[in-house]
Each structure stands twice: as structure tokens, then as C-alpha cells.
CSV table of C-alpha atoms in Angstrom, one decimal:
chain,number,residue,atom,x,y,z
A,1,UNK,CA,93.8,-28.5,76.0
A,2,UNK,CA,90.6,-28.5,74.2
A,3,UNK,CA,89.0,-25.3,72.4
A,4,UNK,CA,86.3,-24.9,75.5
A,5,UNK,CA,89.2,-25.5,78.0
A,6,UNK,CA,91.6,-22.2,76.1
A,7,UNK,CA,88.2,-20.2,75.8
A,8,UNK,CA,87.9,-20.4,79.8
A,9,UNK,CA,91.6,-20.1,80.3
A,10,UNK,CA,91.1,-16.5,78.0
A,11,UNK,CA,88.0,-15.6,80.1
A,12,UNK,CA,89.6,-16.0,83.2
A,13,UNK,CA,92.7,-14.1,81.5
A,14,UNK,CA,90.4,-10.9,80.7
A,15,UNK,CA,88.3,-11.3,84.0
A,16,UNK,CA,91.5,-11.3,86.1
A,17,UNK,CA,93.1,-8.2,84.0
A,18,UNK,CA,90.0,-6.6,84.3
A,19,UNK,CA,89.9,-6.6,88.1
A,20,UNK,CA,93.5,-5.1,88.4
A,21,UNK,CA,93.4,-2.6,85.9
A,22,UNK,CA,96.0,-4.6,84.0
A,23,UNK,CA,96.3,-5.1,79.7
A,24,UNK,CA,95.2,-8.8,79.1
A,25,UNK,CA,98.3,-9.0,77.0
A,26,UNK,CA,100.6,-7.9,79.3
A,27,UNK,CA,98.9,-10.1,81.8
A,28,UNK,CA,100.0,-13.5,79.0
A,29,UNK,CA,103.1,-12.0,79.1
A,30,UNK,CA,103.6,-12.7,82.5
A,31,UNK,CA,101.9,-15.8,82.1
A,32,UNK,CA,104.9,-16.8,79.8
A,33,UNK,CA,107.7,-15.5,82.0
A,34,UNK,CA,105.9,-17.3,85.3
A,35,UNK,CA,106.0,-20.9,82.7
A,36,UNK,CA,109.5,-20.5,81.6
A,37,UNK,CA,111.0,-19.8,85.4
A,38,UNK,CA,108.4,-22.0,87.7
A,39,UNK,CA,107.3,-24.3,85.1
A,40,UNK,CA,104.3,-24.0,86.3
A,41,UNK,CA,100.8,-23.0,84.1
A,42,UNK,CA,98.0,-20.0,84.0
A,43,UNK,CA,95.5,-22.0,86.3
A,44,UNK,CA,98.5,-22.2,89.1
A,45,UNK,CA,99.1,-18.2,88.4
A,46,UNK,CA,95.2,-17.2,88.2
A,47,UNK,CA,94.5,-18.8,91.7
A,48,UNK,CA,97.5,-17.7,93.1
A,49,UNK,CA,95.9,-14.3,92.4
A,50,UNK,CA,99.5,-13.3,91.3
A,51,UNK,CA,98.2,-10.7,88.8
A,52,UNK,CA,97.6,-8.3,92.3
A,53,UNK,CA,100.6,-5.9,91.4
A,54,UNK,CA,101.5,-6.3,95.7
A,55,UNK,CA,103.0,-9.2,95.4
A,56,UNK,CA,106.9,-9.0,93.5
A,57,UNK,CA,107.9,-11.1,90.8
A,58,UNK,CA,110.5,-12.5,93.5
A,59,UNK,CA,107.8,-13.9,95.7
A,60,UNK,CA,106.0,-15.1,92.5
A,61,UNK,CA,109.0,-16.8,91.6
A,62,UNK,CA,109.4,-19.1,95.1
A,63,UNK,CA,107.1,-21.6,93.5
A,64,UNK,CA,107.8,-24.5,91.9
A,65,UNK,CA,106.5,-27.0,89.3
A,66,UNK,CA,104.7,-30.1,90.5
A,67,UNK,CA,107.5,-32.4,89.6
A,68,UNK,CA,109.7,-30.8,91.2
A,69,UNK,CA,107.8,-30.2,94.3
A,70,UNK,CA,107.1,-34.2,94.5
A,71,UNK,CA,110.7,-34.6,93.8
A,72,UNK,CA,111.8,-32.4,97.0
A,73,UNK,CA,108.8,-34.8,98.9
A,74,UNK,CA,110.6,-38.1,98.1
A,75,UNK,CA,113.3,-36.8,99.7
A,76,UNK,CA,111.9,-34.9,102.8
A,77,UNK,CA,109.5,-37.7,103.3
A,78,UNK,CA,110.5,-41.0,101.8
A,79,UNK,CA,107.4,-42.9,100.9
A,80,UNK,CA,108.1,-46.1,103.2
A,81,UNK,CA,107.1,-44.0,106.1
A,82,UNK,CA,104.2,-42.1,104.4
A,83,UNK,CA,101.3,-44.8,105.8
A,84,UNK,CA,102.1,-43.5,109.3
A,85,UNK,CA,99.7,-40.5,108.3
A,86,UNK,CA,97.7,-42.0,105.8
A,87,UNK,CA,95.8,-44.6,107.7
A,88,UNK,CA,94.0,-42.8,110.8
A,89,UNK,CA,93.8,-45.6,113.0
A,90,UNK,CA,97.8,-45.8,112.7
A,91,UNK,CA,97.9,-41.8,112.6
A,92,UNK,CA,96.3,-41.7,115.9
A,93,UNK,CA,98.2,-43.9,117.2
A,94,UNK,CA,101.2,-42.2,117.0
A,95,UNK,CA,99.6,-38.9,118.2
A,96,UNK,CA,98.7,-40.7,121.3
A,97,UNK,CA,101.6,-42.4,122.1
A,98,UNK,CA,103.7,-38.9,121.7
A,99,UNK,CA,101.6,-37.0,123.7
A,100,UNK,CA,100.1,-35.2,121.3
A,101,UNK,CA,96.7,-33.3,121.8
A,102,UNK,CA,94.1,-34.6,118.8
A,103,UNK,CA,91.1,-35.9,119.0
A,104,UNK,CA,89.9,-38.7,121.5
A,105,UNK,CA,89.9,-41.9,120.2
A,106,UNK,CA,86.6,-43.8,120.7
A,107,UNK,CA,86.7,-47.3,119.0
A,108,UNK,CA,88.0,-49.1,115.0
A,109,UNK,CA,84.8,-50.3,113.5
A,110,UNK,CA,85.4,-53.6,111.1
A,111,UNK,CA,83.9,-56.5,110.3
A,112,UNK,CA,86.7,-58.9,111.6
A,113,UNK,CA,89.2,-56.8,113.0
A,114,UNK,CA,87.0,-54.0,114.7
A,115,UNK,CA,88.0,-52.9,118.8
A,116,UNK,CA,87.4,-50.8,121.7
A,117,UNK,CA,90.3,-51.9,123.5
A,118,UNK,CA,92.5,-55.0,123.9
A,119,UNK,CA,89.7,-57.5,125.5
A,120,UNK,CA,86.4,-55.6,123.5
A,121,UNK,CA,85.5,-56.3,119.9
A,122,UNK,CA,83.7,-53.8,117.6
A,123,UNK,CA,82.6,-55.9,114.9
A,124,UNK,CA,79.0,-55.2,114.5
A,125,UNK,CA,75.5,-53.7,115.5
A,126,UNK,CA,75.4,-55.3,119.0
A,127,UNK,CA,79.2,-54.3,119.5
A,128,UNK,CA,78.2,-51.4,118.5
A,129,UNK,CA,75.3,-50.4,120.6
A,130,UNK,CA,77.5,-51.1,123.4
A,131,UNK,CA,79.6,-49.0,122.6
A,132,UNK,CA,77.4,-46.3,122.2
A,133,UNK,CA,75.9,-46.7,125.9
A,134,UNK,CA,79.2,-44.8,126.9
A,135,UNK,CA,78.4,-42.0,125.4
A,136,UNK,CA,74.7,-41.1,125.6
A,137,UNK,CA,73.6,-37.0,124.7
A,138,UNK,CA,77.6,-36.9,123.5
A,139,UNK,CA,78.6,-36.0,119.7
A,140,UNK,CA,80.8,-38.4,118.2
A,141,UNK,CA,82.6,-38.4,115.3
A,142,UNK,CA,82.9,-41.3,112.1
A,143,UNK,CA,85.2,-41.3,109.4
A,144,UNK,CA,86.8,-43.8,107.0
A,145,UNK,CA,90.3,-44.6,107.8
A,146,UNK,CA,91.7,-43.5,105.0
A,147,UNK,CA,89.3,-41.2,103.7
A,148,UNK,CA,90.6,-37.5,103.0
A,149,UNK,CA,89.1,-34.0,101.7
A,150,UNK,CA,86.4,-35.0,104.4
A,151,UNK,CA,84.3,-37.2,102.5
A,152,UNK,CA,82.5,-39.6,104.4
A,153,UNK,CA,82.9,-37.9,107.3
A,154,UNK,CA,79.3,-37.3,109.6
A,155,UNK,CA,79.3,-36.5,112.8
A,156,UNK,CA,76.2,-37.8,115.2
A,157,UNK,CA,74.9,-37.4,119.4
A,158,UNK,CA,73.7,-40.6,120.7
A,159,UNK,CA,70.3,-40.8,121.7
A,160,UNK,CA,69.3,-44.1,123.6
A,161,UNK,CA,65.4,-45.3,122.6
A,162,UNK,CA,63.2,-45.1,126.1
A,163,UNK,CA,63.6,-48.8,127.3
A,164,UNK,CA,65.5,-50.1,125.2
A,165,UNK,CA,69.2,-51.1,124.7
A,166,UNK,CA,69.5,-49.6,121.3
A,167,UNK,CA,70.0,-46.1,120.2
A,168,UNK,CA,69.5,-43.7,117.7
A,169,UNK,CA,72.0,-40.8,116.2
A,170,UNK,CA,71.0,-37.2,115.6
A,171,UNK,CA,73.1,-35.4,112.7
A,172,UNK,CA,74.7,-32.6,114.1
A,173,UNK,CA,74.0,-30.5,110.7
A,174,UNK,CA,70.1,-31.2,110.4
A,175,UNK,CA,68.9,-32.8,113.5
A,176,UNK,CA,67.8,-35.8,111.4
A,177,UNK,CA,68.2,-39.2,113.4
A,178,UNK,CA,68.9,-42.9,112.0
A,179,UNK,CA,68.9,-45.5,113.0
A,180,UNK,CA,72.6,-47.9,114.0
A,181,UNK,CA,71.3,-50.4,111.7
A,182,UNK,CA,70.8,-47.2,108.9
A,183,UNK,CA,74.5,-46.2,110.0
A,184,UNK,CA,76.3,-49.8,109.4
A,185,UNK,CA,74.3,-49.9,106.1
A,186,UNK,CA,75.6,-46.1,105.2
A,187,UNK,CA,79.5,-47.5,105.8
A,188,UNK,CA,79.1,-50.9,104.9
A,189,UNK,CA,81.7,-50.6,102.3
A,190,UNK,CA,84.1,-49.2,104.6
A,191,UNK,CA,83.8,-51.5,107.8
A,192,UNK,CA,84.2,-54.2,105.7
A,193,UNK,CA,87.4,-53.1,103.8
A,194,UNK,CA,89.4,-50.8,105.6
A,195,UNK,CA,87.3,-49.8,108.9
A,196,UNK,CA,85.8,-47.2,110.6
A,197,UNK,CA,87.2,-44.8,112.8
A,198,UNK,CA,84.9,-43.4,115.8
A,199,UNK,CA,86.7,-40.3,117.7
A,200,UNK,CA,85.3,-38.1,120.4
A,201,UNK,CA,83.7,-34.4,118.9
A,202,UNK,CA,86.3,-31.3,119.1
A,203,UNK,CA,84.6,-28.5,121.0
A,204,UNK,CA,86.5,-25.8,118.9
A,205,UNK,CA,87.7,-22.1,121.2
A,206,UNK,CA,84.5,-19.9,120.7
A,207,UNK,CA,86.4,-17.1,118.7
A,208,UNK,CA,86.8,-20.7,116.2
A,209,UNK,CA,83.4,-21.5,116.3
A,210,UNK,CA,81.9,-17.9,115.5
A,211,UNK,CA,83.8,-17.9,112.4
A,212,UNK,CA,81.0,-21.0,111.3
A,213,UNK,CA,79.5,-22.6,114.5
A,214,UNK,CA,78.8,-26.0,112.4
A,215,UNK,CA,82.4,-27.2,111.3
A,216,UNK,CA,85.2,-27.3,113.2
A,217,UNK,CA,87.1,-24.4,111.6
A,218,UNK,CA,91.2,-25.2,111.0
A,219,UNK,CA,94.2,-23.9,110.5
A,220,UNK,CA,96.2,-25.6,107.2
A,221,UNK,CA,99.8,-25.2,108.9
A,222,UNK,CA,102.6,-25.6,106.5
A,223,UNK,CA,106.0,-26.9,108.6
A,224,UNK,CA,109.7,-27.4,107.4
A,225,UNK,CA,112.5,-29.1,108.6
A,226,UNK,CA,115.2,-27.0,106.6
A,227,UNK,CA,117.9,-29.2,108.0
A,228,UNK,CA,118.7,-26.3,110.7
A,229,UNK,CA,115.1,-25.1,112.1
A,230,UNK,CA,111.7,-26.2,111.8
A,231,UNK,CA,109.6,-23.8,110.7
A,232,UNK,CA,106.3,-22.5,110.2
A,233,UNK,CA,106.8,-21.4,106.3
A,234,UNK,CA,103.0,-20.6,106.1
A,235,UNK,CA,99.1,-20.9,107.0
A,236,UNK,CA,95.5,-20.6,105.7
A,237,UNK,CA,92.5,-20.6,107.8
A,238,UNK,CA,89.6,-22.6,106.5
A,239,UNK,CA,86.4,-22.1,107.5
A,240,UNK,CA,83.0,-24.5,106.5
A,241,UNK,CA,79.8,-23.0,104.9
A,242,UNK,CA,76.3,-22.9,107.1
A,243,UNK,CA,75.4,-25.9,107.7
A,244,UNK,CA,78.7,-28.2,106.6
A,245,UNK,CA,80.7,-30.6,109.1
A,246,UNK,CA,83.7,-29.9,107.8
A,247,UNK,CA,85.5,-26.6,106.4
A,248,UNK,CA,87.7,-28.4,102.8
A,249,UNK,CA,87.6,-26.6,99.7
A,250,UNK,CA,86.5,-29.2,98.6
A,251,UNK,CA,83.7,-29.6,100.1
A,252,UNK,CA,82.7,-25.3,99.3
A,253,UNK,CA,84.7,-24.6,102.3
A,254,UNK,CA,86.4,-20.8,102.7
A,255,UNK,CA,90.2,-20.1,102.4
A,256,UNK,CA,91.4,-17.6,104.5
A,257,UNK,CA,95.4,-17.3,104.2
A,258,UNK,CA,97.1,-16.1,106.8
A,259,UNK,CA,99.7,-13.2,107.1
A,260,UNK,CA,103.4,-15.0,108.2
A,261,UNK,CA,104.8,-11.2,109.6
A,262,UNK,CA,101.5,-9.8,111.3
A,263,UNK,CA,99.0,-13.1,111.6
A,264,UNK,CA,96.5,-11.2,110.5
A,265,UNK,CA,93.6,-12.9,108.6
A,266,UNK,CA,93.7,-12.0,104.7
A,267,UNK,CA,90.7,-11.6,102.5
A,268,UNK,CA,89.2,-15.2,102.0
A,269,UNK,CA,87.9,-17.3,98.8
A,270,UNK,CA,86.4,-20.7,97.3
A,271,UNK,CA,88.2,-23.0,95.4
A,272,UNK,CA,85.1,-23.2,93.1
A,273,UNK,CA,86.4,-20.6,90.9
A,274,UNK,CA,89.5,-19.5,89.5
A,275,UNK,CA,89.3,-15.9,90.6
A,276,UNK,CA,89.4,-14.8,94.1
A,277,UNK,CA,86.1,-13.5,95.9
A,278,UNK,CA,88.2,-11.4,98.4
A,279,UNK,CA,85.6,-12.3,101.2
A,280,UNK,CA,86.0,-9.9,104.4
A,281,UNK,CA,83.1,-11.3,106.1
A,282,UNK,CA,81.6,-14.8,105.8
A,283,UNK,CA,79.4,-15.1,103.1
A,284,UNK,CA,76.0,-16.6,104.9
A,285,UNK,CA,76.9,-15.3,108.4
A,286,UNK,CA,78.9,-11.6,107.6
A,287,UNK,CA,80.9,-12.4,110.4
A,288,UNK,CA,84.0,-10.3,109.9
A,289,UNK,CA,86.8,-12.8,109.7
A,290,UNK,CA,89.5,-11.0,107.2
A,291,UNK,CA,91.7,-8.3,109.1
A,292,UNK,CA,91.6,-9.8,112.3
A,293,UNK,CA,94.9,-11.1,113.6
A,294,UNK,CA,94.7,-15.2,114.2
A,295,UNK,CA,93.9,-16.2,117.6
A,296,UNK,CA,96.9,-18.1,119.4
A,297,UNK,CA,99.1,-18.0,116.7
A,298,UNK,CA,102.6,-18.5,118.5
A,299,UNK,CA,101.0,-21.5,120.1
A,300,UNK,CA,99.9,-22.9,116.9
A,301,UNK,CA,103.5,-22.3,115.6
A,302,UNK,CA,105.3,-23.9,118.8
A,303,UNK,CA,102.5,-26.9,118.4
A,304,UNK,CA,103.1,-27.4,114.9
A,305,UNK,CA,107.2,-27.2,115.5
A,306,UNK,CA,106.7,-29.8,118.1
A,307,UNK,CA,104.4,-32.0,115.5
A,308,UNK,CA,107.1,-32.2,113.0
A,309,UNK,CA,110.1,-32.8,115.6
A,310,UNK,CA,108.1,-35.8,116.6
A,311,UNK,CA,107.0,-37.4,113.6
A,312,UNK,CA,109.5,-39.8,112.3
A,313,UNK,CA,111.3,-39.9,108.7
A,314,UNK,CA,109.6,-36.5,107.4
A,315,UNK,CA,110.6,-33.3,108.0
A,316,UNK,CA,107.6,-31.8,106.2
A,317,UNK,CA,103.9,-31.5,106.7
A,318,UNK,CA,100.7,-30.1,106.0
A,319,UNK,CA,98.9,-30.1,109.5
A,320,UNK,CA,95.6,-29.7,110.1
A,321,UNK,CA,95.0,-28.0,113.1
A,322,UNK,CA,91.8,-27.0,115.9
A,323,UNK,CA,91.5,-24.9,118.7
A,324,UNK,CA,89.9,-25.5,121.9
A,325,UNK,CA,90.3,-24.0,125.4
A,326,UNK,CA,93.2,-25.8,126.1
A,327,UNK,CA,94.8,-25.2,123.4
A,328,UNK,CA,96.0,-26.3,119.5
A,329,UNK,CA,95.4,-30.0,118.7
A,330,UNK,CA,95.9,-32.4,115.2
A,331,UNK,CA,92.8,-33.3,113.5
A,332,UNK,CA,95.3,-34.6,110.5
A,333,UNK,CA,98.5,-34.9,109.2
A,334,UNK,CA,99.6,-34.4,105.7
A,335,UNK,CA,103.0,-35.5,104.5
A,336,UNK,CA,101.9,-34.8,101.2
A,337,UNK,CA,99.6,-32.0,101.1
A,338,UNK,CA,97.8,-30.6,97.8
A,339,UNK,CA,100.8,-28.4,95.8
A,340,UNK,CA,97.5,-25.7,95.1
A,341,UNK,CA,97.7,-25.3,99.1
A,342,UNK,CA,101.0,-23.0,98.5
A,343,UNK,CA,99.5,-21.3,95.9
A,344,UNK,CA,96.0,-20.5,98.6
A,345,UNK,CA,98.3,-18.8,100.5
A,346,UNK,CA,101.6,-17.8,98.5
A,347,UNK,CA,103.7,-20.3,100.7
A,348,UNK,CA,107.2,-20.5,99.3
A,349,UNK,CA,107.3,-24.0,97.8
A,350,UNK,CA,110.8,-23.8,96.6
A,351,UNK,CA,111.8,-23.8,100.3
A,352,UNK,CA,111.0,-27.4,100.2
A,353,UNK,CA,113.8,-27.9,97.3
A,354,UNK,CA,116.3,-26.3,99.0
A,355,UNK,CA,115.8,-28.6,102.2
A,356,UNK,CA,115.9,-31.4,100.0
A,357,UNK,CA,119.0,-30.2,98.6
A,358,UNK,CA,120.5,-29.4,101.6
């Protein structure tokens, strides 16, 4: 660690000990103690927000390191069977063929290997413009097949030009159209390497929708099979910013974690920074979203039980999950979801390395 890189760490030390009324000092202490039992460092800690005196050095001490918790992975979900989830097109394959509620698939969009169905090619502009004639004033959805953090993800209606077979597509975020010629150019990389997935648009449950009307506003669902039970071993809401498609950290999205014994929504933060905003209300709306309990949660848990049962050689995940009127449905699956997601939420990782060791 460079001198810049321990002169942050230290700021973020005093700015954290500062907001809990709490020594610096004592603050490295625990720092040391957290290292020596977890293995894990101050950057885990600080966004963790474990310097809040609520939460017990017990709970604190559930995490574990990142070796370890991609040691407990390789055994919960052996890497053989990992591309099930990491390839969309093969992702939502399996959803479909289980029965699982996700997102409609549309057409694979590829320079060779591109389809609608078993008799239709989509292979390029004509294919696609044909395609598009299905679904004229609709929002659909295009994202790389093995894209993740939702990059590259846009989300368009289709508009057909007066007269004409061809048709334009209006951006959802700033009501800008292109052109499907502008659109293949935009993904040319992708279509000609590893494809282009077209799915229908989610039309999220409104309570969903208020919390940021232009994403599609998920629930980060932790699941475990210990062996025994599958369970539900934690949850963070994540909601997008005005104006974003999509709700990732990543992308400046909000993370709301949720409460496992009353649902309830907790106060939310970015991922931009190393201390917690404690956001009630959303930041460019001030819609009140912490201290509400979580619409639909025991369906969420009995959908993401039923996820987990069904997915074969993993008894793990990291599911992404909408709500709509009918109900919960996968937008992803993540057999090896980002470690930082347990600290987001103060999940108990080590959970995962007794099921392995069970």
C-alpha cells in the first residue's frame, strides 16, 4: 500500500471515528482484532460500517476472508457447472425449462449463430428488423451474454418509420432514437463474439417502481443450501439513480440492506465511498424508502428457496430478483456473487464455510 493509499485508509479511520463518537485509536484496535480473527482488512470493516457500536463483535466476526470464502464456493458450487449462470443465453434456458418466472426471451443476436426460434435466423439488420415487427410501441431489452454489473445493457421501444419496413428505437432513459443500423454498429463487438441477448422489458410492481421509476429496482437475495435447509441468509435492495436503466453499485446505484427478522428496509448507501450515507429517502426523488418493511418478502424467500432447489450442482447463490404483479421473477443468477455483497448487508459469510464443511 502506497503513502496516498494509508493517508486515505487514516482519513477514512478518523472520518468513521468521528461519526460514532469513537477514539481513532481504539477504532485501529479493532481494526487489528477484526484482521487477526476474519483475516479480512480496514476497507472490508469501514464499508461494513462495523464501527456502529449496534452491531456485536460476534456478528462482526461471521465474516470471512476472501480465500476462504472462494474456498467454501469451490465446494458449494464446483466450477464445471458455474457456465450454467454465466452465459445468459444458457441461463435462460434453464429458467425456462424449470418453470421459472424471468424475463421473456425475445431472440440471440450473432453473426453466424444468431435465432428467434428453431427455423428463424437472427444474424443481421434484415433479421433483425423482422424481428422487431413483433414488437412495435413495446420496450425491449439488449444485453451482452456474458456481460455483468449491467454494462452494456440499454433498453429501447420500437418505433416502425411511416411506410417503411424498418424501425427506429427510443431510449427508455432519454427518449433519444437510433437507428438498427446505429444499434448493430453500438454491439458489433459483441454479436460477433459472444452474441446478443434480446428479452422482453419487466414492468416492475408499482410500490418497485416508485422507489426509482427508470430502473428496474431488485432485491440482491443471498440463498444457502446448508446441507439441511435452504435458506434465505440475507438481502439488499438496490435501487438505480434518476435516470439509470439499471440499479448496480456499480453503476451509482443505491444499497438498501434489508432487515432478516423484521424485513424492514435499512438506511441505504453508494458504493462510491467508503463511509455510509445512511440515505432514508432517495437522494434525487426523497421518496422515503428506509423504514419501510419490503413488499412480498415471504414470496421472495419461498421464490428464491425454490431457485436454488432447482439449479443443479450449487447450493448457493446470489439472485437477482424483480417484482411485478404476479409476482417475484430472476433477472440473474450469481453463483459467485461479489464477497463486498455480505459486507452491504452484514450477511453471515462464514455460513457458507460451515455448509462446505458440512
Amino acid at each position: 500500500m502506497n503513502r496516498f493509499s494509508l493517508y486515505k485508509r487514516w482519513h477514512d479511520i478518523k472520518s468513521e471515528a468521528s461519526t460514532y463518537n469513537i477514539s481513532p485509536f481504539a477504532l485501529i484496535v479493532s481494526l487489528i482484532k477484526f484482521r487477526l480473527v476474519t483475516g479480512l482488512g480496514p476497507r472490508y470493516y469501514l464499508i461494513a460500517g462495523f464501527a456502529n457500536p449496534v452491531i456485536t463483535e460476534n456478528e462482526k466476526y461471521q465474516h470471512i476472508s476472501h480465500k476462504a470464502y472462494h474456498h467454501a464456493l469451490d465446494i458449494l458450487n464446483p466450477s464445471p457447472y458455474r457456465k450454467t449462470t454465466h452465459h445468459k443465453l444458457i441461463e435462460i434456458a434453464f429458467l425456462s425449462l424449470s418453470c421459472i418466472p424471468s424475463s421473456n426471451f425475445i431472440g440471440f443476436l450473432h453473426q453466424k449463430k444468431g435465432f428467434l426460434n428453431h427455423t428463424t435466423p437472427l444474424c443481421n439488420e434484415r433479421d433483425l428488423n423482422q424481428c422487431l415487427a413483433g414488437y412495435v410501441s413495446e420496450y425491449i431489452c439488449f444485453k451482452p451474454v456474458e456481460g455483468h454489473g449491467g454494462k452494456g445493457v440499454s433498453i429501447y421501444k420500437v418505433c416502425q418509420k411511416s411506410n417503411t419496413s424498418h424501425f427506429e428505437l427510443e431510449s427508455i432513459s432519454d427518449k433519444n432514437t437510433i437507428s438498427t443500423t446505429k444499434l448493430l454498429s453500438q454491439y458489433q463487438s459483441d454479436i460477433n463474439k459472444q452474441g446478443l441477448l434480446i428479452e422482453s422489458y419487466v414492468n416492475q410492481h408499482a410500490t418497485y417502481q416508485q422507489y426509482n421509476p427508470s430502473s428496474i429496482n431488485t432485491i440482491r437475495v443471498w440463498v444457502l443450501d446448508d446441507g439441511n435447509n435452504i435458506n434465505v441468509i440475507g438481502a439488499y435492495l438496490r435501487v438505480g439513480r434518476k435516470g439509470a436503466i439499471v440499479d448496480n453499485g456499480d453503476a451509482g446505484g443505491i444499497i438498501f440492506p434489508i432487515c432478516m427478522t423484521t424485513t424492514e428496509i435499512l438506511p441505504g448507501f453508494t458504493t462510491s465511498t467508503i463511509a455510509r450515507e445512511n440515505f432514508i429517502n432517495h437522494p434525487d426523488s426523497n421518496q422515503v424508502i428506509a423504514g419501510q418493511a419490503l413488499p412480498m418478502w415471504d414470496d421472495i424467500v419461498t421464490f428464491s428457496q425454490h431457485v436454488l432447489r432447482c439449479l443443479p450442482n450449487s447450493r448457493f447463490a446470489g439472485l437477482d430478483i424483480a417484482i411485478t404483479d404476479d409476482g417475484p421473477l430472476v433477472i440473474e443468477i450469481n453463483v459467485c456473487p461479489d464477497k463486498d455483497g455480505a459486507a452491504y448487508a452484514n450477511i453471515p459469510s462464514k455460513l457458507l464455510q460451515n455448509a462446505a464443511e458440512n
